[in-house]
C-alpha atoms as a PDB file:
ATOM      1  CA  UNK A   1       4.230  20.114 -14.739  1.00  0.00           C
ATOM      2  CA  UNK A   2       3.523  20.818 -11.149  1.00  0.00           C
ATOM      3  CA  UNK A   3       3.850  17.210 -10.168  1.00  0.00           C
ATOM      4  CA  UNK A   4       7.743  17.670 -10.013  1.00  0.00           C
ATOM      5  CA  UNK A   5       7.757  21.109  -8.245  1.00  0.00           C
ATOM      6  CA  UNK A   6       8.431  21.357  -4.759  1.00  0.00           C
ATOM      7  CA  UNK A   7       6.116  21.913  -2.072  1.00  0.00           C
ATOM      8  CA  UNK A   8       5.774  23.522   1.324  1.00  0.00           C
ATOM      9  CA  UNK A   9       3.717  22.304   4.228  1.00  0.00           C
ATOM     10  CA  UNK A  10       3.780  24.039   7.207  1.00  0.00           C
ATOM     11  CA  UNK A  11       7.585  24.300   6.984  1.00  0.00           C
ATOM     12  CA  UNK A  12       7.744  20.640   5.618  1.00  0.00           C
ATOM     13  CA  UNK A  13       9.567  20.989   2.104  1.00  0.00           C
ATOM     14  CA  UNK A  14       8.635  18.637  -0.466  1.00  0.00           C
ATOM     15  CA  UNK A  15      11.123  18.106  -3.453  1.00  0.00           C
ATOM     16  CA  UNK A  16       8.241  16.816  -5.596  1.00  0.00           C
ATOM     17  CA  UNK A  17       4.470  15.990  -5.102  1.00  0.00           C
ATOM     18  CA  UNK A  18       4.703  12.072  -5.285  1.00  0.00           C
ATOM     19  CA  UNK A  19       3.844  10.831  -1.998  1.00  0.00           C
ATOM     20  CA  UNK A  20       4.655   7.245  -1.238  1.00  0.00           C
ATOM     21  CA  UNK A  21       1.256   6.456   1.101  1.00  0.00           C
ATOM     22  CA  UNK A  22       1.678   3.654   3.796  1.00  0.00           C
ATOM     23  CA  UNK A  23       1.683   0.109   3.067  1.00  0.00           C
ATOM     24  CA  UNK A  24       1.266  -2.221   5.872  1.00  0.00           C
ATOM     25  CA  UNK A  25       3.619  -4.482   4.595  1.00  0.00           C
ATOM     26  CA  UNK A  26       4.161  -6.798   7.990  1.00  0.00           C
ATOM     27  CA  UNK A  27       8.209  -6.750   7.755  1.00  0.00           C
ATOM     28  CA  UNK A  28       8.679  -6.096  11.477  1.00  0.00           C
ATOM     29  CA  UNK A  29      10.011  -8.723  14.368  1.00  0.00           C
ATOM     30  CA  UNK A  30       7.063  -9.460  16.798  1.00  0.00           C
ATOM     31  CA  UNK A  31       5.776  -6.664  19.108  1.00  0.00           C
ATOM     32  CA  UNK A  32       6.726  -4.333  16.325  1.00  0.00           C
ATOM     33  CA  UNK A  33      10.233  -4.054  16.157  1.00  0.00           C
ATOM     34  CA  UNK A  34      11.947  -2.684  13.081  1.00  0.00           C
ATOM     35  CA  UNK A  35      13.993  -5.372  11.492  1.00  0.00           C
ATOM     36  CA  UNK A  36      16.680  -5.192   7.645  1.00  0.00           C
ATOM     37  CA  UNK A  37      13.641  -6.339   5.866  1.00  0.00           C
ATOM     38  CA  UNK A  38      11.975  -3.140   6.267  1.00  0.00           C
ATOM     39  CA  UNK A  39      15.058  -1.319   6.193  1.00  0.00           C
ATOM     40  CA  UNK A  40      15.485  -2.784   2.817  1.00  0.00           C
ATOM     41  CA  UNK A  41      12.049  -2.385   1.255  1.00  0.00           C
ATOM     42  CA  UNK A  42      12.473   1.606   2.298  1.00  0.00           C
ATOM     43  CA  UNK A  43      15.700   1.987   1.125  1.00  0.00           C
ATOM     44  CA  UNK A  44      14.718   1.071  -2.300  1.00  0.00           C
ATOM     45  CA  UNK A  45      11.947   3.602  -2.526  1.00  0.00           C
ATOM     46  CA  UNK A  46      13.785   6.457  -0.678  1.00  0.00           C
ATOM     47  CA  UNK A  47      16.562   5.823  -3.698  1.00  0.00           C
ATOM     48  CA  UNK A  48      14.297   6.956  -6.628  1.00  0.00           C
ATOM     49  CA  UNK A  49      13.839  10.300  -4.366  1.00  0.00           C
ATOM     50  CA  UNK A  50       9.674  10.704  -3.867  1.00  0.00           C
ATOM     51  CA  UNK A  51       8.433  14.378  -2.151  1.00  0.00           C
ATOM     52  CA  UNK A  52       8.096  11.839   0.884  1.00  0.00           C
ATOM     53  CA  UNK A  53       7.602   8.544   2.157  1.00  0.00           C
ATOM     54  CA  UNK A  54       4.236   7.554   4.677  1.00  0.00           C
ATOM     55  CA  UNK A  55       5.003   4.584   6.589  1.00  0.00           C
ATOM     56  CA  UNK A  56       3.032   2.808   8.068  1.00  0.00           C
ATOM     57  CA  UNK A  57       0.531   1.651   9.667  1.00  0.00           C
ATOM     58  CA  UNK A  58       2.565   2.368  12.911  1.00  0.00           C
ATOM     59  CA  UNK A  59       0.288   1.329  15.750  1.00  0.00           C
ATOM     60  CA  UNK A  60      -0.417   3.494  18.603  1.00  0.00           C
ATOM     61  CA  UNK A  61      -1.307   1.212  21.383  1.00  0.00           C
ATOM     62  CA  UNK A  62      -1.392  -2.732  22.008  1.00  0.00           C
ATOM     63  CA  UNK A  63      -5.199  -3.027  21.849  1.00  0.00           C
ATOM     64  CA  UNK A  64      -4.927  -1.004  18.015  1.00  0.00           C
ATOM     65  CA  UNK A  65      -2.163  -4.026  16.388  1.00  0.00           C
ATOM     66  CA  UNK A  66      -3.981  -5.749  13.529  1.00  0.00           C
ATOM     67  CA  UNK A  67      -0.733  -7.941  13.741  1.00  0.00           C
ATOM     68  CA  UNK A  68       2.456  -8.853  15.335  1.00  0.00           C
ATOM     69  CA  UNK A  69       4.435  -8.116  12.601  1.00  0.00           C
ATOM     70  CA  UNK A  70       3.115  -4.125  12.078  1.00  0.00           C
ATOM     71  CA  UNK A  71       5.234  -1.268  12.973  1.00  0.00           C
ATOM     72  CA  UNK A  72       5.005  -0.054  15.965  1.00  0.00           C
ATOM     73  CA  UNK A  73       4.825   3.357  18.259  1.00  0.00           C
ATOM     74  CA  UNK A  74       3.224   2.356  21.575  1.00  0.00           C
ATOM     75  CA  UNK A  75       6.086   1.816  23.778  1.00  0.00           C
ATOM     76  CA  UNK A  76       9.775   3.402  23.968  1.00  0.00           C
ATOM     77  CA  UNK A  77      11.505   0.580  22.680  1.00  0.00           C
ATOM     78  CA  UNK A  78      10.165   1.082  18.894  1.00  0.00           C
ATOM     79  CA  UNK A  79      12.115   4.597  19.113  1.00  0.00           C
ATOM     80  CA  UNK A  80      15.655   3.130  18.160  1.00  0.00           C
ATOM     81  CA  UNK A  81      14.746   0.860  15.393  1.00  0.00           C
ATOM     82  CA  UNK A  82      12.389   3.577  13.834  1.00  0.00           C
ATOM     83  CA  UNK A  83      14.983   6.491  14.265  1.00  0.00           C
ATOM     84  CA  UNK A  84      17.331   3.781  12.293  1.00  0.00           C
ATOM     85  CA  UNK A  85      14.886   3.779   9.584  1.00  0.00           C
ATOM     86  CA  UNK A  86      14.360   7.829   9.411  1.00  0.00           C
ATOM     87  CA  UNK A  87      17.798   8.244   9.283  1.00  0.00           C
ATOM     88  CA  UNK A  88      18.029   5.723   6.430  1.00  0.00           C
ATOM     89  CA  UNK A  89      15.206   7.620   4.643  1.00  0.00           C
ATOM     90  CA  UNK A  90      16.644  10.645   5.449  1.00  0.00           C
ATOM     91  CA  UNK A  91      19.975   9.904   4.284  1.00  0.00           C
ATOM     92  CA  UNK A  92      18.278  10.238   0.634  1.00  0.00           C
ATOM     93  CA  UNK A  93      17.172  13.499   1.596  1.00  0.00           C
ATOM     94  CA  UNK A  94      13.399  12.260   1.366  1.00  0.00           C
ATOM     95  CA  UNK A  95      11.414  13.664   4.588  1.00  0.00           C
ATOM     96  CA  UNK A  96       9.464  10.630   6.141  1.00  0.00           C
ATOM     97  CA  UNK A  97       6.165  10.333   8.152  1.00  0.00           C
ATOM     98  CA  UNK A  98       4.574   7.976  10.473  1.00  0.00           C
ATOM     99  CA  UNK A  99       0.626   6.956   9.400  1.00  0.00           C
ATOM    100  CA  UNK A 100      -0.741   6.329  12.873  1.00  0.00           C
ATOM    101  CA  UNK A 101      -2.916   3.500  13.015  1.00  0.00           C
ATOM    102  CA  UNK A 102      -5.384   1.708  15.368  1.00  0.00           C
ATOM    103  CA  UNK A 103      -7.405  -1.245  14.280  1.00  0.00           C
ATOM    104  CA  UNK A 104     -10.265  -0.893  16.435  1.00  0.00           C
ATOM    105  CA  UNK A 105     -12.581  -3.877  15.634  1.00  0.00           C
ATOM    106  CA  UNK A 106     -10.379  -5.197  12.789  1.00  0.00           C
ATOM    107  CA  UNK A 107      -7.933  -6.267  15.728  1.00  0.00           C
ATOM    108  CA  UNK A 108      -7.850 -10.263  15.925  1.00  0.00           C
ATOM    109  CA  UNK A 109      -7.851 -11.308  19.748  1.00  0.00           C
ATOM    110  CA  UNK A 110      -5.205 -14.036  18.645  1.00  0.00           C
ATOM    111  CA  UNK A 111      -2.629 -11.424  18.396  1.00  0.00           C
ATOM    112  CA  UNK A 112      -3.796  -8.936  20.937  1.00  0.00           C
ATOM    113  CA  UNK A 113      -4.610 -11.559  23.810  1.00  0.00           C
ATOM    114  CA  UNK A 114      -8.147 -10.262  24.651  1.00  0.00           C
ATOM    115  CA  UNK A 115     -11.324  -8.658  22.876  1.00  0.00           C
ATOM    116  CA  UNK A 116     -10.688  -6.175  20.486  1.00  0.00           C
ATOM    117  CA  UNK A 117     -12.468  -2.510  20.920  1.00  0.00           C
ATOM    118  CA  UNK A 118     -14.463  -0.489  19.149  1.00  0.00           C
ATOM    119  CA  UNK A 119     -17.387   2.267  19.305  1.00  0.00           C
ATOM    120  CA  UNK A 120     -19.908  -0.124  19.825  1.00  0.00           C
ATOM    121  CA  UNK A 121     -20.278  -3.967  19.965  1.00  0.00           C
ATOM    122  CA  UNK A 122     -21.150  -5.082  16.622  1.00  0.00           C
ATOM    123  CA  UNK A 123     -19.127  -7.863  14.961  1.00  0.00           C
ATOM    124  CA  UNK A 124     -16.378  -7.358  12.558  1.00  0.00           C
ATOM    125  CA  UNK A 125     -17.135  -9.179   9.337  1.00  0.00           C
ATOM    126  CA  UNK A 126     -13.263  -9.457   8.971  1.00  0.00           C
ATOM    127  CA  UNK A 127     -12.174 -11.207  12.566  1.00  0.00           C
ATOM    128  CA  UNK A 128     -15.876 -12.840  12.564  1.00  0.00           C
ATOM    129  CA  UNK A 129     -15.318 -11.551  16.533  1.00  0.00           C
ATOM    130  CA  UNK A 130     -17.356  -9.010  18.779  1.00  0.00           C
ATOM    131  CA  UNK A 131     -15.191  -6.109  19.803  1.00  0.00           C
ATOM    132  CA  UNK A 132     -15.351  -4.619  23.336  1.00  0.00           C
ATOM    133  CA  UNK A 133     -16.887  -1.007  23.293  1.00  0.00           C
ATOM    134  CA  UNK A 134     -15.218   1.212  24.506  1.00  0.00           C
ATOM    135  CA  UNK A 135     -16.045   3.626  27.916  1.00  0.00           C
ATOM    136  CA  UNK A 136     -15.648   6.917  28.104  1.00  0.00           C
ATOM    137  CA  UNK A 137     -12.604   7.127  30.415  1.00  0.00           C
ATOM    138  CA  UNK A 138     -10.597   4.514  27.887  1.00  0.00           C
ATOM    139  CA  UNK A 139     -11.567   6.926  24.582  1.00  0.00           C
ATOM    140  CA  UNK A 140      -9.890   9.321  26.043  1.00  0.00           C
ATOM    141  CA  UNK A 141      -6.671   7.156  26.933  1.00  0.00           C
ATOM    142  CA  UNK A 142      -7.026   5.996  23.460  1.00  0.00           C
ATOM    143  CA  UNK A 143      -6.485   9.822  22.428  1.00  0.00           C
ATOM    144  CA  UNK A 144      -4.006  10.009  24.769  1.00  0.00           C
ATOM    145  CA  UNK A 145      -2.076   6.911  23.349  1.00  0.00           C
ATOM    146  CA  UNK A 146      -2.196   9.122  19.620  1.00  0.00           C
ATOM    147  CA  UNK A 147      -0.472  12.102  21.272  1.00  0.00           C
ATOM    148  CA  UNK A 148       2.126   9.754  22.632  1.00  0.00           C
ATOM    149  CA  UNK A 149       2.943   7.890  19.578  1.00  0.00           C
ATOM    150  CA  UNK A 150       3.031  11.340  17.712  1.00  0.00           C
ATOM    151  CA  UNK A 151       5.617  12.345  20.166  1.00  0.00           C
ATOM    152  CA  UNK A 152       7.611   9.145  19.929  1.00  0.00           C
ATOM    153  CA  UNK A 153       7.672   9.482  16.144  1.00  0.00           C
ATOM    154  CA  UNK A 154       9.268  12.871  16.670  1.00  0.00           C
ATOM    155  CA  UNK A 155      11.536  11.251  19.211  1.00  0.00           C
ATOM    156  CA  UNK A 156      12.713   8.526  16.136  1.00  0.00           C
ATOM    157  CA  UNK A 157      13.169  11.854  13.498  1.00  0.00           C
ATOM    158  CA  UNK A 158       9.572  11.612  11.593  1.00  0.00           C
ATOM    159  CA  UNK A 159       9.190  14.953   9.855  1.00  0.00           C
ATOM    160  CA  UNK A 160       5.468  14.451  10.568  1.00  0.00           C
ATOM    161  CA  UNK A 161       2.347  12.148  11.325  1.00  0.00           C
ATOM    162  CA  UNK A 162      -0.779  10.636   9.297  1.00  0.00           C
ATOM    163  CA  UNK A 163      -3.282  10.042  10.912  1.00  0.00           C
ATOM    164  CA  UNK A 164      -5.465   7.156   9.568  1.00  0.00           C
ATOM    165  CA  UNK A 165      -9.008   7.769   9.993  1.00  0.00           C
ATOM    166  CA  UNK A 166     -10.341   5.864   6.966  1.00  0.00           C
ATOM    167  CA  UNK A 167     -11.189   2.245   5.806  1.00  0.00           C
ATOM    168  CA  UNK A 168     -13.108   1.617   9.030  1.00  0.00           C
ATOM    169  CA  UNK A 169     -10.446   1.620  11.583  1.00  0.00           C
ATOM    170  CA  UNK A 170     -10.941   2.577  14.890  1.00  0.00           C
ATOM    171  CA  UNK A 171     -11.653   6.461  14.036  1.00  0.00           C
ATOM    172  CA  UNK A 172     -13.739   5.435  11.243  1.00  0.00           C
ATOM    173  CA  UNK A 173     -15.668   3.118  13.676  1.00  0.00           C
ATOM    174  CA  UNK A 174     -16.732   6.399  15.231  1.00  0.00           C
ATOM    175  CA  UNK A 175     -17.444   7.927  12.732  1.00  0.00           C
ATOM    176  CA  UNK A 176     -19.746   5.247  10.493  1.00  0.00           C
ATOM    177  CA  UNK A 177     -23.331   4.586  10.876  1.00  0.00           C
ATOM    178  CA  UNK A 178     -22.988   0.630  11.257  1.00  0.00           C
ATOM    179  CA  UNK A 179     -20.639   0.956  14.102  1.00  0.00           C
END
């Protein structure tokens, strides 16, 4: 059964094709800071040894936290605790990526401190609120904020990145006809 052979990806080898996708399980210390909790819940997947391990959502910048309890990858500061929990996954010899995430309109301006942001300005049926669009200038930051998270999940020993551009986050907001 091909399910249990290994894998390669772009020099990424896979023991086994069962992927453990992201969960955004809200076990981080405000401002996304890795705390035990998380360690914990990883540590008991990495034990039973899947081809790899998504975690996530990590967010990429303060305006894409759906909450203060995500993971995050904006600033410096996330690289220790994150590089803790690589090296934790790791130490199962299961390689580990970061799913990098920004909420886009599905932000709630209770945790972010101001209007969320989007494509365009139409309401978010989940937050009930009406996001900022965003100008040209700050798309581009926002692209720039990716390529910086990507670089301080390489910094904390992620093998590689996801990029989540589905279930009408920010890149999906682009992307979909309603938004």
């Amino acid at each position: 059964m091909r399910l249990f052979e290994p894998l390669s990806i772009q020099g990424l080898t896979l023991q086994n094709r069962l992927v453990m996708l992201a969960t955004h399980l809200g076990y981080c210390e405000e401002e996304g800071i890795v705390t035990e909790k998380l360690l914990a819940f990883y540590r008991e997947r990495a034990k039973y040894k899947p081809g790899l391990i998504i975690v996530g959502g990590c967010y990429t910048e303060h305006l894409g936290m759906n909450g203060p309890t995500m993971i995050g990858l904006s600033r410096d500061e996330h690289i220790e605790g994150l590089s803790s929990l690589t090296d934790m996954i790791h130490s199962y010899n299961v390689p580990v990526a970061a799913q990098l995430f920004h909420a886009g309109r599905y932000a709630n301006s209770l945790f972010i401190g101001e209007p969320s942001v989007s494509a365009s300005a139409v309401k978010s049926k989940l937050t009930r609120e009406i996001p900022r669009e965003l100008s040209v200038q700050e798309i581009s930051e926002t692209v720039q904020n990716f390529g910086k998270a990507a670089r301080r999940a390489k910094k904390a020993g992620f093998d590689a990145v996801e990029i989540l551009g589905a279930s009408g986050y920010l890149i999906n907001q682009f992307l979909a006809k309603a938004t």
